[in-house]
Phi, psi and omega in degrees: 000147168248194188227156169240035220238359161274347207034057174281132172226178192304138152328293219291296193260347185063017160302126164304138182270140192275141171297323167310328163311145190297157200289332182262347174290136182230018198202154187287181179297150104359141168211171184236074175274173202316347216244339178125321203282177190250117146285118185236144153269311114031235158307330199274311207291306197283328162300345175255337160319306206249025170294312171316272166325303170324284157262027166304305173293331163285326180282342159301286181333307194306281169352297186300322168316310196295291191314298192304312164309320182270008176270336142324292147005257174348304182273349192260351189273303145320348204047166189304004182225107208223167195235155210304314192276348161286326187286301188298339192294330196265000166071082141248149208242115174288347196257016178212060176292151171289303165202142199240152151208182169207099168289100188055065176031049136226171177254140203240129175231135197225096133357151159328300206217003185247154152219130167254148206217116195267124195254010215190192136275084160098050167224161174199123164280131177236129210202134169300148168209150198270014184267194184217105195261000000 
């Protein structure tokens, strides 16, 4: 039999924790129920902890995904040498570049796999670059 009488419970479901159980469960047991699935509590408890980051960071991917297709676009319709009302048409948004600078007031903005480098008044070069983010 066990006993409950420290009143430890699950983090997660506030199932008793048995006093008998080692001094570090802070979580139920794994379990395999009839349907196949796993229940952890565990993996339950921390996955909804870190959910707020988790999708903060998919949704930055995404964007970046988004970005990177339309600068493709972009580029196979127009080619590498484009004016500032082609960049709005295709909504790619300059101001949330992976990392940016700005040399003698232009601008270099560098992409997944494009860095567009404003070359001009109301001009811009769009060019592969070889880095890894």
């Amino acid at each position: 039999m066990y006993s409950y009488t420290n009143n430890r419970k699950c983090l997660h479901c506030a199932t008793p924790i048995a006093d008998q159980a080692h001094a570090s469960r802070k979580f139920c047991h794994r379990e395999k129920l009839d349907d196949g699935t796993i229940k952890c509590c565990k993996d339950d408890f921390h996955s909804a902890k870190n959910k707020d980051t988790e999708d903060r960071l998919r949704s930055l991917a995404l964007f970046h995904k988004k970005m990177h297709q339309r600068i493709e676009a972009l580029v196979k319709a127009n080619g590498y040498t484009v004016e500032h009302e082609q960049i709005n048409r295709y909504r790619i948004n300059l101001f949330r570049p992976v990392q940016f600078e700005f040399i003698d007031g232009m601008y270099k903005g560098w992409f997944l796999e494009y860095m567009i480098e404003r070359t001009g008044e109301k001009k811009y070069k769009i060019s592969k670059h070889g880095l890894l983010f």
